[in-house]
Short mmCIF file of C-alpha atoms in Angstrom, two decimals:
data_model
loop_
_atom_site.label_atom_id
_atom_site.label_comp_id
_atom_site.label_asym_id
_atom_site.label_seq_id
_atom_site.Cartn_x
_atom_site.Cartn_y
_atom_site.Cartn_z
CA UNK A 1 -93.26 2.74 -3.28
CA UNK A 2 -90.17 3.02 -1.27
CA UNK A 3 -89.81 0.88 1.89
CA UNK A 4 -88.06 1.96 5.02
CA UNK A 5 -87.02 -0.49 7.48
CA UNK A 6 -87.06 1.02 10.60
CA UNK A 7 -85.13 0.19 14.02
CA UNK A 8 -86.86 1.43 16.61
CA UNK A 9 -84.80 0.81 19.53
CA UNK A 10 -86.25 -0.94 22.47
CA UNK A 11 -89.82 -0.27 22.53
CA UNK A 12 -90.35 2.60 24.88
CA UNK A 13 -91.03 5.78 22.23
CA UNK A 14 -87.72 7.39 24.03
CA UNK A 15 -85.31 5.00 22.64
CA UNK A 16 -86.82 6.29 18.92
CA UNK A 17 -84.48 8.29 16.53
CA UNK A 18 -85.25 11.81 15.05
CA UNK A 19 -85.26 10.14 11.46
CA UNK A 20 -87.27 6.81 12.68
CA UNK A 21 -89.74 9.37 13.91
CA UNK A 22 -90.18 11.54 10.75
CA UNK A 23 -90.08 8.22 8.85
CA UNK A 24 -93.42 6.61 10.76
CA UNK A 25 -95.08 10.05 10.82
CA UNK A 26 -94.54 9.82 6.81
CA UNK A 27 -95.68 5.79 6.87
CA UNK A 28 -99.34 4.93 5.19
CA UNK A 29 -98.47 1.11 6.13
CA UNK A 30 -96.66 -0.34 8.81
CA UNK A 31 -95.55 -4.48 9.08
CA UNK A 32 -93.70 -5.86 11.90
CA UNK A 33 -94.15 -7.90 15.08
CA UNK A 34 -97.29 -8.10 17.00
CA UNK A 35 -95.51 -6.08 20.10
CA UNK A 36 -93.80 -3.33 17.94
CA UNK A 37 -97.02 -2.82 15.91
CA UNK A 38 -99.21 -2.49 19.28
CA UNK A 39 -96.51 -0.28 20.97
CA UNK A 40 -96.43 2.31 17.85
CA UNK A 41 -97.68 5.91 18.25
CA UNK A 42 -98.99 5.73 15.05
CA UNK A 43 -102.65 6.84 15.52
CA UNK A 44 -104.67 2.96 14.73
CA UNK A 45 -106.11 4.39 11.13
CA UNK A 46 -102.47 3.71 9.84
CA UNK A 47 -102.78 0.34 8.36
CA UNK A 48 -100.59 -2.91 10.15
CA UNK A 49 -99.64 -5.88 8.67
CA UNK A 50 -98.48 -8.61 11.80
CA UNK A 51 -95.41 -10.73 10.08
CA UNK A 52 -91.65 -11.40 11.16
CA UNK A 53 -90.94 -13.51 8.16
CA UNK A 54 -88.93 -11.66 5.57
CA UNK A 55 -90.68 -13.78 2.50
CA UNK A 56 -93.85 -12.44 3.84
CA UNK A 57 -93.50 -9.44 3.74
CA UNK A 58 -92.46 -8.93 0.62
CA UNK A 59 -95.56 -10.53 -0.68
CA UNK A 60 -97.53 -7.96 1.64
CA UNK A 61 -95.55 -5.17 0.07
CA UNK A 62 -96.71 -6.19 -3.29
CA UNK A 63 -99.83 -6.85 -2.71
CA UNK A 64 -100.47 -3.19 -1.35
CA UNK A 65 -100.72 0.15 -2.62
CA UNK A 66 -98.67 2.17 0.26
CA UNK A 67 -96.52 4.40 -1.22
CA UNK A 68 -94.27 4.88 1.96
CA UNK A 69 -94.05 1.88 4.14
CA UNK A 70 -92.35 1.31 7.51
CA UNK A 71 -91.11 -2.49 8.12
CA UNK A 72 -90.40 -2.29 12.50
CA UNK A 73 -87.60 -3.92 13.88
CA UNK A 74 -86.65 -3.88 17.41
CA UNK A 75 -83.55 -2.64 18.31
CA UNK A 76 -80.67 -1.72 15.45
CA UNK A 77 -81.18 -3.14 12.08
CA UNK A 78 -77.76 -4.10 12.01
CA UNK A 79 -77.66 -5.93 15.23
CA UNK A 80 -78.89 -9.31 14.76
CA UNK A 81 -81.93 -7.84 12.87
CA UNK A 82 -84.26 -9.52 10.62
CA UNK A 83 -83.65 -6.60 8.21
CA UNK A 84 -80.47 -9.15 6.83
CA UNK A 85 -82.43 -11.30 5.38
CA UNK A 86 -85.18 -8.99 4.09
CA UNK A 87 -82.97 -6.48 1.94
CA UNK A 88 -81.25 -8.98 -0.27
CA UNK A 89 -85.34 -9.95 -1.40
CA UNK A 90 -86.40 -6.10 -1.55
CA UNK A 91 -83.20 -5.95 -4.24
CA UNK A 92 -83.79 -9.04 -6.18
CA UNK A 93 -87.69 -7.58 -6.81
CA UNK A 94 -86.74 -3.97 -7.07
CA UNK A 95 -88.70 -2.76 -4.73
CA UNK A 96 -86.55 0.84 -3.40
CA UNK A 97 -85.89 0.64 0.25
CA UNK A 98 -83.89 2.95 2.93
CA UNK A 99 -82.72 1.33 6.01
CA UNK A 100 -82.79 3.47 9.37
CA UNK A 101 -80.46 2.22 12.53
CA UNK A 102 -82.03 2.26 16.02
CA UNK A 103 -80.49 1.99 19.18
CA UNK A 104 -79.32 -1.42 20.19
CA UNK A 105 -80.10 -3.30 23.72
CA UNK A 106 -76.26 -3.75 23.84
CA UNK A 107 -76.09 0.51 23.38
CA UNK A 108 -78.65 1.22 26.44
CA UNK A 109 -77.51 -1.61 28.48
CA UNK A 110 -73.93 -0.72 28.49
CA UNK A 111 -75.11 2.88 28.93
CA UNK A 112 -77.19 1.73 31.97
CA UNK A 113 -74.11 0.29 33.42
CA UNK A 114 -71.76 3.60 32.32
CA UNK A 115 -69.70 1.16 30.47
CA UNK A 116 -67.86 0.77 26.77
CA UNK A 117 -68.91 -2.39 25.15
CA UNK A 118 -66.57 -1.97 22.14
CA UNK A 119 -64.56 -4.96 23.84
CA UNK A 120 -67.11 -7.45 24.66
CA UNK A 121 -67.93 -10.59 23.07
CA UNK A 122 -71.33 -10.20 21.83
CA UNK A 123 -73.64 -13.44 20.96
CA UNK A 124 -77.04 -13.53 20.51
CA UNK A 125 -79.00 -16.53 22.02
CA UNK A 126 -82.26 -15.11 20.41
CA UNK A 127 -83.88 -18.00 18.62
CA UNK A 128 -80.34 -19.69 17.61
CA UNK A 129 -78.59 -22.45 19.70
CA UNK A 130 -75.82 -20.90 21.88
CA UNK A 131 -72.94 -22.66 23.38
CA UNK A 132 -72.67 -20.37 26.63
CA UNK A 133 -69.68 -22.21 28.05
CA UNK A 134 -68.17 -21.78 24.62
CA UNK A 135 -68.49 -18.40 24.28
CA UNK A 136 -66.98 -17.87 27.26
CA UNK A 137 -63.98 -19.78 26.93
CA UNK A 138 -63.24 -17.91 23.37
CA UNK A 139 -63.82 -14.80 24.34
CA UNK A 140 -60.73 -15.56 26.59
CA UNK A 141 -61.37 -13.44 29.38
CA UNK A 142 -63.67 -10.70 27.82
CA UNK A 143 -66.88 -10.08 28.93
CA UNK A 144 -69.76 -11.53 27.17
CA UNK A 145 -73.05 -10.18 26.40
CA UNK A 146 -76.06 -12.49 25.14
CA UNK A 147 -78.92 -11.69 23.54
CA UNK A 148 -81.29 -13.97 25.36
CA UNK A 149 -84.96 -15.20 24.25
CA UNK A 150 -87.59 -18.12 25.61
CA UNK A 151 -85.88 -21.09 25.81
CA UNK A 152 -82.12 -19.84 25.85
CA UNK A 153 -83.44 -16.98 28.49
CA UNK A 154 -80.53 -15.64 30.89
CA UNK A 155 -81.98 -17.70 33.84
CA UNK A 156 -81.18 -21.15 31.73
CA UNK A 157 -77.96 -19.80 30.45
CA UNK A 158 -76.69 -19.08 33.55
CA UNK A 159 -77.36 -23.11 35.06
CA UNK A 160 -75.25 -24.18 32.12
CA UNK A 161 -72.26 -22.07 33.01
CA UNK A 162 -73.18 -23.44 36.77
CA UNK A 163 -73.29 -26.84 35.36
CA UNK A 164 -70.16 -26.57 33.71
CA UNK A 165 -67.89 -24.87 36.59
CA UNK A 166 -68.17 -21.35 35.90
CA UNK A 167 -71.02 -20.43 38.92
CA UNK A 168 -68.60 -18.45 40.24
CA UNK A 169 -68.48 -15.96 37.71
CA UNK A 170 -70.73 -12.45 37.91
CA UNK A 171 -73.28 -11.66 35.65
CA UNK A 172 -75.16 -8.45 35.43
CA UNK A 173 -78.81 -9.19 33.86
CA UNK A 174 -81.24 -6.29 32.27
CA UNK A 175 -85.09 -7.32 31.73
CA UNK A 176 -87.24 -4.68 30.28
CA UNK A 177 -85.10 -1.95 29.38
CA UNK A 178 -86.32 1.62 29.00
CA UNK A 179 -89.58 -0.06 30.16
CA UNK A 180 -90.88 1.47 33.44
CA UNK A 181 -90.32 -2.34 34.74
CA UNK A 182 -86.66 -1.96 34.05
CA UNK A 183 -84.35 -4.00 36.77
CA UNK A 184 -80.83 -4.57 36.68
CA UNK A 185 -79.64 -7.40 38.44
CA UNK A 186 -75.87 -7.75 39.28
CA UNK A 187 -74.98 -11.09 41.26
CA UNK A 188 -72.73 -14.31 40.59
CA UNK A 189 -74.10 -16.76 38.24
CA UNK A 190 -74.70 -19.65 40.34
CA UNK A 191 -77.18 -17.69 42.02
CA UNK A 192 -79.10 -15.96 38.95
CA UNK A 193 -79.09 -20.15 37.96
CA UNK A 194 -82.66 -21.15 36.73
CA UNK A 195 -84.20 -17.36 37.72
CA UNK A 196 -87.24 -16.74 35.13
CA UNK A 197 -86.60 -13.26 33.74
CA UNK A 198 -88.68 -11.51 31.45
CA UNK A 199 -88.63 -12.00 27.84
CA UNK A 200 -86.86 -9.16 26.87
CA UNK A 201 -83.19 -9.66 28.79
CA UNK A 202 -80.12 -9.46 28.07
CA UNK A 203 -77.16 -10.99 30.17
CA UNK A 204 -73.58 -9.74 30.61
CA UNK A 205 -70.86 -12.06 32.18
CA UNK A 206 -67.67 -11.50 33.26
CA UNK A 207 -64.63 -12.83 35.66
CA UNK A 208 -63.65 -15.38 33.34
CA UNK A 209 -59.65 -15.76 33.93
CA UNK A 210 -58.19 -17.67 30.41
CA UNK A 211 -55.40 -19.70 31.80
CA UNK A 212 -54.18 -20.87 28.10
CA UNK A 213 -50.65 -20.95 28.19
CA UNK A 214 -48.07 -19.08 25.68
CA UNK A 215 -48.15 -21.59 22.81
CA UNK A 216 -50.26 -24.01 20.38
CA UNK A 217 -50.44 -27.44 20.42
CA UNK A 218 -47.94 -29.25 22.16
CA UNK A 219 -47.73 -27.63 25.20
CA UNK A 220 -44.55 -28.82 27.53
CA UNK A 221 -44.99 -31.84 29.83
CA UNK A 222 -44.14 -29.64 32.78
CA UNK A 223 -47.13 -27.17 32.49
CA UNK A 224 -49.50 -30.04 33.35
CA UNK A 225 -50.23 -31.80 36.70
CA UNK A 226 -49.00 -35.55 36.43
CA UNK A 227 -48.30 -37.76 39.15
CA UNK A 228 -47.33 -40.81 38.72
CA UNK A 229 -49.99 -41.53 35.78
CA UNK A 230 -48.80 -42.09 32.53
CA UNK A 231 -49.05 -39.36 29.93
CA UNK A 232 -48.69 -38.65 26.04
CA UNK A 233 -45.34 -36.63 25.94
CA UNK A 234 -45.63 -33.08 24.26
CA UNK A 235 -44.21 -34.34 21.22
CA UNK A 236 -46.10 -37.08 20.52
CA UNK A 237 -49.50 -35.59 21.92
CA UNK A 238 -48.67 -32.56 19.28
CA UNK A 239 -48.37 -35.07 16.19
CA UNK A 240 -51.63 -36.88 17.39
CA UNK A 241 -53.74 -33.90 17.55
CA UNK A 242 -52.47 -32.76 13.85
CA UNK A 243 -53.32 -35.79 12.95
CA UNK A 244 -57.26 -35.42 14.54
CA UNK A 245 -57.95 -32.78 12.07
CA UNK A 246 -59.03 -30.58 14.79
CA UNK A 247 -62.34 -28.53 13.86
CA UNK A 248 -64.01 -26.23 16.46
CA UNK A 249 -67.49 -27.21 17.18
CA UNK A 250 -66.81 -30.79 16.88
CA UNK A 251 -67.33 -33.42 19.48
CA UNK A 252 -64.19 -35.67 20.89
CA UNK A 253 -63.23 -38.71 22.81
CA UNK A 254 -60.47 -39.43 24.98
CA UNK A 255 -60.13 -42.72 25.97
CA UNK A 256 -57.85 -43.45 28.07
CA UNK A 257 -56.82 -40.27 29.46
CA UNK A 258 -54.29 -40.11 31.83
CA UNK A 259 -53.51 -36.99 33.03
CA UNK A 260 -55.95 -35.50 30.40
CA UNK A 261 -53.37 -33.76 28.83
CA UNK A 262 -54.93 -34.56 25.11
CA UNK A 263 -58.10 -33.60 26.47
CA UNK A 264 -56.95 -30.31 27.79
CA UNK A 265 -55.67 -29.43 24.46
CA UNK A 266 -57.94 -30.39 22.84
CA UNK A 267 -60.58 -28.60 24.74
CA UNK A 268 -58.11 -25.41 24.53
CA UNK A 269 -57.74 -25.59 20.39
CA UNK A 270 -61.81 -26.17 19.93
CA UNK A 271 -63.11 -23.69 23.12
CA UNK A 272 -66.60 -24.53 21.03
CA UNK A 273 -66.29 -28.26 21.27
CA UNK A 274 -67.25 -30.94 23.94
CA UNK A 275 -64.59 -32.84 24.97
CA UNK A 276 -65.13 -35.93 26.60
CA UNK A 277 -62.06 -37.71 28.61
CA UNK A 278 -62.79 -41.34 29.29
CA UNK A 279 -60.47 -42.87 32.37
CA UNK A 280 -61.37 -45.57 34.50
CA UNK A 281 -57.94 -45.57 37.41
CA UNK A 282 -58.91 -42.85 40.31
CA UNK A 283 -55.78 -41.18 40.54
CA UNK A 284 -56.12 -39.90 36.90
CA UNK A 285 -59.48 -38.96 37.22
CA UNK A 286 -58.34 -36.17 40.11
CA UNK A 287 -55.48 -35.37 38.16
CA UNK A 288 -58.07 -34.97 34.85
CA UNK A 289 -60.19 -32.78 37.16
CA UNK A 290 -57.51 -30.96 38.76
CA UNK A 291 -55.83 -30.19 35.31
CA UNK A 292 -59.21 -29.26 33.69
CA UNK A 293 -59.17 -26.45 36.55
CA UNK A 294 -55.53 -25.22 36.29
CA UNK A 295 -56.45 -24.64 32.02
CA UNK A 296 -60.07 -23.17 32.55
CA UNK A 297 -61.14 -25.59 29.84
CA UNK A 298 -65.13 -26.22 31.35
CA UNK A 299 -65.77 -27.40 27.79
CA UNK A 300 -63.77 -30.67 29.13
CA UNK A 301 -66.56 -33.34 30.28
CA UNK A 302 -64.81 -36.50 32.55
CA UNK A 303 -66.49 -39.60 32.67
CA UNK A 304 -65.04 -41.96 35.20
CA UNK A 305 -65.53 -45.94 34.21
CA UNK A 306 -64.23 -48.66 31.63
CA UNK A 307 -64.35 -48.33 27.89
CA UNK A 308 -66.36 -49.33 26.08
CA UNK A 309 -69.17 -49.87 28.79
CA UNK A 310 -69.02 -46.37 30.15
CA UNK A 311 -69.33 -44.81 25.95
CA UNK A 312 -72.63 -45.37 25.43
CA UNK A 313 -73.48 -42.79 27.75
CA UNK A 314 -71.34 -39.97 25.42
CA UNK A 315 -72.45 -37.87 22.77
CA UNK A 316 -71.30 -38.84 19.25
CA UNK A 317 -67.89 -38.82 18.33
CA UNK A 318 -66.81 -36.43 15.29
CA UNK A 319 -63.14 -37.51 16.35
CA UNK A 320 -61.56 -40.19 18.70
CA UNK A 321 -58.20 -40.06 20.61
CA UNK A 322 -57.20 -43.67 22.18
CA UNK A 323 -54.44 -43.50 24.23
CA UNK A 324 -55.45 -46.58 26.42
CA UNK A 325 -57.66 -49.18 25.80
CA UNK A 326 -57.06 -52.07 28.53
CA UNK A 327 -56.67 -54.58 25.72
CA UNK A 328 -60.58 -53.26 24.40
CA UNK A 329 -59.05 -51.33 21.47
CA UNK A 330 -61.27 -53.32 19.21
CA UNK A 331 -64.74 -53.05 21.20
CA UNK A 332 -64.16 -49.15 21.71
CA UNK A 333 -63.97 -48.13 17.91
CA UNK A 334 -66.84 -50.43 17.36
CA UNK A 335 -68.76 -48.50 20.04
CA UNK A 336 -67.55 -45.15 18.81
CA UNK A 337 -68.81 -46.15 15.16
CA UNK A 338 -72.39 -47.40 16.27
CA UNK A 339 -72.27 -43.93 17.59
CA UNK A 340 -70.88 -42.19 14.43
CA UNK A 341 -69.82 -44.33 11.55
CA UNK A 342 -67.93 -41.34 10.10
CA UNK A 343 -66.02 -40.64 13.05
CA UNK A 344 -61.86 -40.28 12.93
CA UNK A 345 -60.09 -42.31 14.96
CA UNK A 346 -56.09 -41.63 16.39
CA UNK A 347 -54.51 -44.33 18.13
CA UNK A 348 -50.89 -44.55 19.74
CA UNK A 349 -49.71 -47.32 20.72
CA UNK A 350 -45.49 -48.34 22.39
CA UNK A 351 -45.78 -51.88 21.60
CA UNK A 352 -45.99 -53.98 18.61
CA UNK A 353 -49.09 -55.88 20.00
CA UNK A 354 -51.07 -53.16 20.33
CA UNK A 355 -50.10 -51.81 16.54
CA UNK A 356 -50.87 -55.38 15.36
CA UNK A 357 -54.02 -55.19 16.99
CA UNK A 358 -54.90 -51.24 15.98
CA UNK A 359 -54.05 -52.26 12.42
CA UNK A 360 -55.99 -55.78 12.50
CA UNK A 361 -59.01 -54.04 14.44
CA UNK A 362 -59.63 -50.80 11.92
CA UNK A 363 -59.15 -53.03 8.48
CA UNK A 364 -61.75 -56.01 9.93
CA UNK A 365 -64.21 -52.50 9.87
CA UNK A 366 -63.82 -51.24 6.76
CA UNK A 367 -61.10 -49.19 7.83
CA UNK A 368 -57.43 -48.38 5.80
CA UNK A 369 -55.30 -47.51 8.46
CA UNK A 370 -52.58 -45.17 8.19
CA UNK A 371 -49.39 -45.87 9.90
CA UNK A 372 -46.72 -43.23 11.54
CA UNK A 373 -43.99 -43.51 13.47
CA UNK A 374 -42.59 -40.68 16.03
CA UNK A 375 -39.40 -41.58 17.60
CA UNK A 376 -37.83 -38.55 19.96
CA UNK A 377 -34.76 -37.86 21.59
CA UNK A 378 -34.30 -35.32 24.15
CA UNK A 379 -31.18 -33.10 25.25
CA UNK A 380 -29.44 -33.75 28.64
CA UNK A 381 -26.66 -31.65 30.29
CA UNK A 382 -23.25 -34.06 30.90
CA UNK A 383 -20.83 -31.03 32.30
CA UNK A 384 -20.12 -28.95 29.47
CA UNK A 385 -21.63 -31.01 27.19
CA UNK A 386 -25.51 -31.91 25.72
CA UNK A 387 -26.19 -35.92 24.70
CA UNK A 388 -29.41 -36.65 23.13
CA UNK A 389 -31.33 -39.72 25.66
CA UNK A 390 -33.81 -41.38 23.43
CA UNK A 391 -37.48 -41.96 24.24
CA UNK A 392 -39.14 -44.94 23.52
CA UNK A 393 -40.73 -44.75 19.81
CA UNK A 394 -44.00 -44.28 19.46
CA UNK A 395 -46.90 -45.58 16.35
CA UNK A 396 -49.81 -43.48 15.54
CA UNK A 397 -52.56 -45.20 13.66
CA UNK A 398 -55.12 -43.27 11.67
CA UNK A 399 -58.43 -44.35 10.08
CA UNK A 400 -61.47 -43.69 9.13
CA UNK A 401 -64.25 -45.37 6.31
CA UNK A 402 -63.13 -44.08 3.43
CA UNK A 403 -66.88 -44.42 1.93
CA UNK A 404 -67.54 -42.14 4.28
CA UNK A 405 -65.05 -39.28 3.78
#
């Protein structure tokens, strides 16, 4: 027996390669999905197995006699193909096996369009959770092109990039390619929102500006919009974020955010995460919003309200940034632990009290807090000269349950 896995593009005979061709003529068996197996020109005597499920299959293979069997995937067997997972199994039971490409939905839709694709983004929302907001805001301003399927179907990914600011952007959907049915659809995403497209789509969307400044962490005061609300000065907000361990994917809290500047960096370093600033004066809340539009970051969630009432209604912490507390410093890492036990916590605090209450707050829960102090001075021209003006000194406290680590 030698297996072939087979792409075999997208369904419409045309799409089919020369060698995918002379490979089913050659097939006594054929296993795949219910769809490919139904849409193959195989005359019906050839025998079909229905399975997706790589484990299966094997156990079909053995359990026949074929001596040249086809396994059918759609599309490329390189492109987020089920083939992965079914070669390392044909190798580990020695069972000989070819593997023939097909042509991709990202190949013929780009085609389609008379377009390269060699610089988009390409995800696949096809059975796997997808952060579309995400993907956007890494691909820093390249187009993206999902693979879409049921649940995570173009129509639904295009209300959460509504949701999350980015309606304005264009997207360019293509249902039933090579089909006779074939449409392609070209409008913004705010109106494609919520649209029920057929199952086999694929979405392209583009228009996405990045507006991440030259530079890491730390970005200069001056790049952000302030007002007269207070904010975490570059230097500080730089030491704080080192010291959140910053992981993309994660989930974070801001409390007390200001001007959101530790939100916006935040949200720029982990384009993945969800970022949730937590500010209860007005003022900051337009500047939050207003700064969250100058940086792009849409992965930056404000929620306007006093901790810790207003944190029940977040998403678990991974990692907490408290820049302002309103004298509830203890009450808001208790709420952020109900919600994650394991969570990090970053405090900063300019007076004594409030270190005396960080430190007294995160050891009564189980806490060993870790102490640093960041004291900056600053150059300012005097004629000819440069002094160094001092800026008030600054404690960052550090914790987490160290059963927990």
């Amino acid at each position: 027996m030698e297996v072939t896995l087979v792409g075999v593009g997208l369904g419409n005979p045309s799409t089919l390669t020369a060698g995918a061709a002379a490979a089913l003529k050659q097939a006594d068996g054929l296993i795949g999905s219910r769809r490919l197996l139904e849409e193959c020109p195989l005359p019906q005597s050839v025998p079909r197995k229905f399975s997706t499920k790589s484990a299966e299959i094997v156990e079909i293979l053995k359990k026949q006699s074929w001596q040249n069997p086809c396994v059918l995937y759609s599309g490329d067997t390189g492109f987020y193909s089920g083939a992965r997972t079914l070669v390392p199994l044909l190798e580990a039971d020695h069972i000989p096996f070819q593997v023939l490409p097909g042509i991709s939905s990202l190949q013929y839709f780009a085609a389609r369009l008379g377009r390269s694709w060699q610089e988009w983004s390409v995800v696949s929302a096809h059975g796997l959770n997808c952060d579309p907001v995400g993907e956007i805001l890494a691909a820093h301003g390249k187009p993206v092109f999902f693979l879409t399927s049921g649940a995570e179907g173009a129509g639904s990914l295009c209300e959460r990039l509504t949701q999350a600011g980015l309606g304005h952007l264009t997207a360019t959907v293509g249902q039933s390619l090579s089909y006779p049915q074939e449409q392609i659809i070209s409008d913004s995403v705010s109106r494609l929102a919520g649209h029920a497209f057929a199952p086999l789509t694929v979405l392209l969307v583009e228009g996405y500006t990045s507006c991440r400044p030259a530079g890491s962490q730390g970005l200069p005061d001056e790049v952000f919009l302030r007002g007269d609300v207070p904010m975490t000065k570059q230097e500080v907000r730089a030491a704080a974020i080192g010291k959140l361990a910053v992981r993309d994917g994660e989930t974070y809290w801001d409390v007390g955010s200001g001007t959101g500047s530790v939100s916006v960096e935040l949200a720029l370093l982990a384009p993945h995460s969800t970022v949730c600033a937590v500010e209860c004066v007005g003022e900051a809340c337009s500047l939050i919003r207003a700064n969250r539009e100058k940086f792009g970051v849409y992965n930056l969630e404000l929620t306007q309200g006093r901790a810790p009432e207003v944190l029940a209604q977040l998403p678990a912490p991974d990692a907490v940034f408290i820049g302002g507390s309103g004298g509830e410093l203890p009450a808001i890492l208790e709420a952020a632990l109900r919600k994650n036990p394991a969570a990090r916590f970053c405090i900063t605090a300019i007076a004594v009290e409030t270190l005396g209450t960080a430190v007294a707050a995160m050891t009564q829960l189980g806490m060993e807090p870790q102490i640093s102090q960041v004291t900056v001075a600053r150059s300012r021209a005097a004629g000819e000269l440069h002094l160094m003006m001092g800026q008030n000194p600054v404690w960052i406290i550090t914790g987490r349950k160290e059963a927990l680590v």
